[in-house]
XYZ file of C-alpha atoms in Angstrom:
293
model
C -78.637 -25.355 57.537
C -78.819 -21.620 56.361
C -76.848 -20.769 59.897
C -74.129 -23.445 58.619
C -74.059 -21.820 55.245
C -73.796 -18.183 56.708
C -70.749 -19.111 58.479
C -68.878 -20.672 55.926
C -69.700 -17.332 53.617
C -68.379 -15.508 56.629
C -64.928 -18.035 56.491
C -64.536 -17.242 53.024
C -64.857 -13.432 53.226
C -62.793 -13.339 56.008
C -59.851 -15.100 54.263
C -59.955 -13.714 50.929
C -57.491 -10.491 50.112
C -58.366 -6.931 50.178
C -60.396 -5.183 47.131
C -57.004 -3.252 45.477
C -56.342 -2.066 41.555
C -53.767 -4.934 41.558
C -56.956 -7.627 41.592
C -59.231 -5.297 39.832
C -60.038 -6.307 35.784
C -62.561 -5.817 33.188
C -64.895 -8.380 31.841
C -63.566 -10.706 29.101
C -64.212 -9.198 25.808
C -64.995 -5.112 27.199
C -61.419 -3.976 25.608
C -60.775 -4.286 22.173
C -57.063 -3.818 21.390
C -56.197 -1.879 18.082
C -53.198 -3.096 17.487
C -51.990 -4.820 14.406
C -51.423 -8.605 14.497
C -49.176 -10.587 12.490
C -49.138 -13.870 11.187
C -51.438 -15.798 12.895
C -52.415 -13.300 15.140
C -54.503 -11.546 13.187
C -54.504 -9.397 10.042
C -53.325 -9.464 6.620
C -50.101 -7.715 5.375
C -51.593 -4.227 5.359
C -50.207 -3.428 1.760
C -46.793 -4.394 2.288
C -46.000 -7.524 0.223
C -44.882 -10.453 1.105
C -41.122 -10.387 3.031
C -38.489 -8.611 1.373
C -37.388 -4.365 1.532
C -41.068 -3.155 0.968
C -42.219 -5.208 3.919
C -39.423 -4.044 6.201
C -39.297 -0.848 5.951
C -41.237 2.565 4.300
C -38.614 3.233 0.981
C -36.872 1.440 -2.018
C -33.272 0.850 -2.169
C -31.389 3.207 -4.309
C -31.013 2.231 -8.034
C -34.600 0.238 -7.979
C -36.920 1.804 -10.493
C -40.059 -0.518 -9.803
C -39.520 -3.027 -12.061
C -37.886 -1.438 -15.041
C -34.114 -2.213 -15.926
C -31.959 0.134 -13.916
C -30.094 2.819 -16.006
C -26.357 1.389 -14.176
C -27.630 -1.810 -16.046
C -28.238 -0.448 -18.956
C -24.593 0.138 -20.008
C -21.508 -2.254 -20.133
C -19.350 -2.291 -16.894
C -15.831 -0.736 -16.812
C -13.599 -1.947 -14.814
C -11.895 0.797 -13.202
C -11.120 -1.096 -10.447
C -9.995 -4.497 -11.633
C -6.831 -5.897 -10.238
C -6.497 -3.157 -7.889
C -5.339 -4.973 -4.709
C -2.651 -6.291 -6.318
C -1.252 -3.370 -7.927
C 2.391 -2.349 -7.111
C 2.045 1.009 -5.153
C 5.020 3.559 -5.075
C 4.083 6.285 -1.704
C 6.305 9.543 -3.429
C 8.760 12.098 -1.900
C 8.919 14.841 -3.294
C 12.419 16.773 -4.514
C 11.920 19.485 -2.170
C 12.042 16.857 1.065
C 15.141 15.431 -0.822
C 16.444 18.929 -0.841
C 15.673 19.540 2.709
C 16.965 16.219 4.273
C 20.079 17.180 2.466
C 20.298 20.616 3.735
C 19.848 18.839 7.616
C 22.829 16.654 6.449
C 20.228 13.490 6.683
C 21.921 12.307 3.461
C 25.407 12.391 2.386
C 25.275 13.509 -1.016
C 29.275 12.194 -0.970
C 28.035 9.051 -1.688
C 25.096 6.913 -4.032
C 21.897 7.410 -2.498
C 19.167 4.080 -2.687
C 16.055 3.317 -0.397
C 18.232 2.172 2.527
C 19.731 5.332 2.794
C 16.301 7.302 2.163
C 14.723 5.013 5.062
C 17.627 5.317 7.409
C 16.797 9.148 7.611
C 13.501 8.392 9.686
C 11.823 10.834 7.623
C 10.718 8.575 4.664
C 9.223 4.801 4.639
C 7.745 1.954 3.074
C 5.689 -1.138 4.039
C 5.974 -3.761 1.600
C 3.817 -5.526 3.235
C 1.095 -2.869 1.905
C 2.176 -3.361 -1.902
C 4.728 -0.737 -1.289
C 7.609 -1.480 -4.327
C 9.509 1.102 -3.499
C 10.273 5.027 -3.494
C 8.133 7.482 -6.371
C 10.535 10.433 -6.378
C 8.032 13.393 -7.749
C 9.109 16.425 -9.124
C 7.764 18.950 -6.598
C 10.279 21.404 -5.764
C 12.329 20.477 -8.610
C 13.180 24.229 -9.525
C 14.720 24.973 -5.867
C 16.676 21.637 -6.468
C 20.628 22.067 -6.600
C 22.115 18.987 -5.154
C 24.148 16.864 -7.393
C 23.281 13.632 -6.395
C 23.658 9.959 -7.666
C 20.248 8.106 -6.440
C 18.761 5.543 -7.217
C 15.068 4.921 -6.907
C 12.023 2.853 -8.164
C 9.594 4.985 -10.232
C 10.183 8.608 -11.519
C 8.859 10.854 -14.213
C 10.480 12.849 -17.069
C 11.005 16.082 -15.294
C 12.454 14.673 -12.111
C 14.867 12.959 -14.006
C 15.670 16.348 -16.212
C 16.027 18.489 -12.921
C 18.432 15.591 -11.194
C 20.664 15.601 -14.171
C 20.449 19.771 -14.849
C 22.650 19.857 -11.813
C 24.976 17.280 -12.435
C 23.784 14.376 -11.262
C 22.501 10.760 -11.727
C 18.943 8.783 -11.527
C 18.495 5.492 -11.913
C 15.429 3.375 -11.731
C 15.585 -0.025 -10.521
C 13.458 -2.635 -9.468
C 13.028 -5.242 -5.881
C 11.144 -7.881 -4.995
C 9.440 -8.113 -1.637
C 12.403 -9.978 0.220
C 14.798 -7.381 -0.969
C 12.883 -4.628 -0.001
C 12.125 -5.720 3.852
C 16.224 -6.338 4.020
C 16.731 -2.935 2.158
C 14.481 -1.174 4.440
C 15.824 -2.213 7.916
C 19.379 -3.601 6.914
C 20.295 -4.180 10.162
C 17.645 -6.524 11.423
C 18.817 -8.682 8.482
C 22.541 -8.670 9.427
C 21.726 -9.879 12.935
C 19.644 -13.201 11.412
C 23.436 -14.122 10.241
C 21.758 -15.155 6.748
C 23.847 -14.816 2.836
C 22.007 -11.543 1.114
C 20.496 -13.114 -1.353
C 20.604 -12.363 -5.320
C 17.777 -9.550 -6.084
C 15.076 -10.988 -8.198
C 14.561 -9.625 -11.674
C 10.773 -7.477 -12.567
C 8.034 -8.941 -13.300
C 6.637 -9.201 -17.121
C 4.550 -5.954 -16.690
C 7.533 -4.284 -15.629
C 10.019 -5.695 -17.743
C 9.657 -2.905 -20.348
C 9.681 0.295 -17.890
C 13.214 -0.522 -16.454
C 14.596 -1.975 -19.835
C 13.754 2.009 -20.981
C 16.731 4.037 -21.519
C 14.346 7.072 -21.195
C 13.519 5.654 -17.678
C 17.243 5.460 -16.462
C 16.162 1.862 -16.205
C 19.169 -0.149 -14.885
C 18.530 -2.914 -17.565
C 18.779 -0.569 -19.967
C 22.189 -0.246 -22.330
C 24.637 2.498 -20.856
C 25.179 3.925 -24.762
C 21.253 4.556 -25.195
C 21.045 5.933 -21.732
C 23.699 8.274 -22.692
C 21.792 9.480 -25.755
C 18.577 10.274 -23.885
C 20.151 12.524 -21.704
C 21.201 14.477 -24.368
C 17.720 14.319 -25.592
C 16.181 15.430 -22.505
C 18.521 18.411 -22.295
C 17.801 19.893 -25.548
C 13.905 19.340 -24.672
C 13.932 21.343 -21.308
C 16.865 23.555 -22.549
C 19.612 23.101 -20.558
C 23.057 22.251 -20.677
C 24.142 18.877 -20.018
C 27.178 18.977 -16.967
C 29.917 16.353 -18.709
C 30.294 13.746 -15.794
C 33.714 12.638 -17.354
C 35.002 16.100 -16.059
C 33.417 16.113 -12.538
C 35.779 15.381 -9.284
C 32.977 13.045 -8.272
C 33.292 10.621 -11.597
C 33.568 7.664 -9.517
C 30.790 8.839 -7.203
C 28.186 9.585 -10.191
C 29.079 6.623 -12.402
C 28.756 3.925 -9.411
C 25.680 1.675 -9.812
C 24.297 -1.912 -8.407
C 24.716 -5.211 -10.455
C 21.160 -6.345 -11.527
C 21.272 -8.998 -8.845
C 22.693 -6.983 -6.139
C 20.867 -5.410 -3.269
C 23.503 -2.935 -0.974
C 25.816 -0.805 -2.389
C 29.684 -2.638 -1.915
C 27.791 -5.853 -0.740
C 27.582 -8.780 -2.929
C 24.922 -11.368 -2.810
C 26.622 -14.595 -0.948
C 28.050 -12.690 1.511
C 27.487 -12.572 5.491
C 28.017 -9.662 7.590
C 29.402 -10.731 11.375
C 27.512 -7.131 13.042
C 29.315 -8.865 16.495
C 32.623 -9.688 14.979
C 32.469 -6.288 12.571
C 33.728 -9.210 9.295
C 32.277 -10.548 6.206
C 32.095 -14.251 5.303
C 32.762 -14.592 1.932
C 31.578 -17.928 0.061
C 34.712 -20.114 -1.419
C 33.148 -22.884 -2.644
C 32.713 -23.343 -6.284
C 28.425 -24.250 -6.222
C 27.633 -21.374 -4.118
C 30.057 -18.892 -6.497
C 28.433 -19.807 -9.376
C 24.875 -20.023 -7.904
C 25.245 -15.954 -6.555
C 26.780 -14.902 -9.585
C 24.874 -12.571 -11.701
């Protein structure tokens, strides 16, 4: 019996593995582990609340004053900011790049200048698609400014338009829609689509007033009041006012858009052929009367 029992020791021995570390371990309960638990596994919440900011990390958010009302909400709001994705934007060029893209005969001053011609230099552009409205002509450079110009653009201030017309020449501000200002910008792309231009919407309500202004060179304003302001704004910044009735370029300086057109010598209802160098004209009565201002 006990020689039996010997051997089958002996069996055993023989087949179990080698003593290593990899099969070496301490007795259950020898190592205590000082870790934390959570939840269920052990421990409360060590002083950190329950959940939220104080539980997640070691600070409070800025503005929290432990419980008190916060000073930003002590005050009404103001809304600096309302509205503003929606707001028209006008990126600016300056009288001094004006200057300068005349000087690298960009622009011929021969003719009216308008945002097709300012685009077609490559050195300006807008993206309507950004809320851009148009072409902010600022008056930087205004006192190294001697071309006599007739342009036309969307936004201005009061001492652009006195160093445009110190020299002789003519601003006007006038507003487009979005359509008109994607065919204005890249006239060519339009052509090609073989479309009528289309009649130029009129401004909005908030802008009704700004380009209805006489002291704006507004192109709804009357011709008699703009006339007036001029000679207002020359006896403000002391100048003398050129008399455009004398001028060699009178037809140049005294050429302006209807309200509904968009190009300059291009009437809305008509098609320019780019292949066949014509342009379609409409002749029946409905569409006459429909593109007529």
């Amino acid at each position: 019996m006990t020689s039996f029992t010997n051997k089958n020791v002996l069996n055993l021995l023989r087949n179990l593995p080698r003593l290593s570390i990899s099969n070496l371990r301490n007795n259950d309960g020898a190592v205590k582990k000082n870790k934390r638990g959570r939840a269920q596994h052990g421990g409360d919440k060590h002083g950190h609340g329950n959940k939220g900011s104080k539980a997640r990390q070691n600070f409070m958010r800025p503005g929290y004053e432990t419980g008190n009302t916060p000073f930003y909400m002590k005050f009404p709001r103001e809304q600096y900011y309302r509205d503003h994705h929606v707001k028209r934007q006008y990126p600016p060029l300056s009288l001094a790049t004006l200057q300068q893209m005349i000087d690298m005969n960009r622009i011929d001053i021969t003719k009216p200048i308008d945002l097709s011609v300012l685009c077609n230099t490559g050195l300006y552009n807008i993206k309507p698609e950004d809320k851009h409205f148009g072409v902010n002509l600022i008056d930087e450079g205004a006192d190294n400014f001697k071309a006599k110009i007739n342009i036309e653009v969307q936004w201005t201030s009061e001492s652009t338009i006195a160093a445009i017309e110190r020299n002789g020449g003519v601003i006007t501000t006038s507003f487009f829609d979005v359509n008109s200002l994607f065919i204005l910008i890249n006239p060519k792309k339009f052509f090609q689509r073989g479309e009528a231009i289309p009649r130029r919407m009129i401004p909005p309500e908030d802008a009704i007033l700004y380009y209805s202004s006489a002291a704006n060179r507004g192109y709804l304003a009357d011709p008699e009041k703009i006339s007036w302001e001029r000679f207002v704004l020359a006896q403000k910044y002391g100048y003398k006012l050129p008399k455009i009735e004398d001028d060699p370029d009178y037809d140049m300086l005294v050429s302006r858009k209807d309200q509904r057109q968009i190009f300059y010598g291009l009437e809305p209802g008509w098609v320019v052929n780019l292949k066949d160098k014509v342009i379609l004209k409409p002749t029946d009565p409905q569409l006459k009367e429909f593109y007529r201002s």
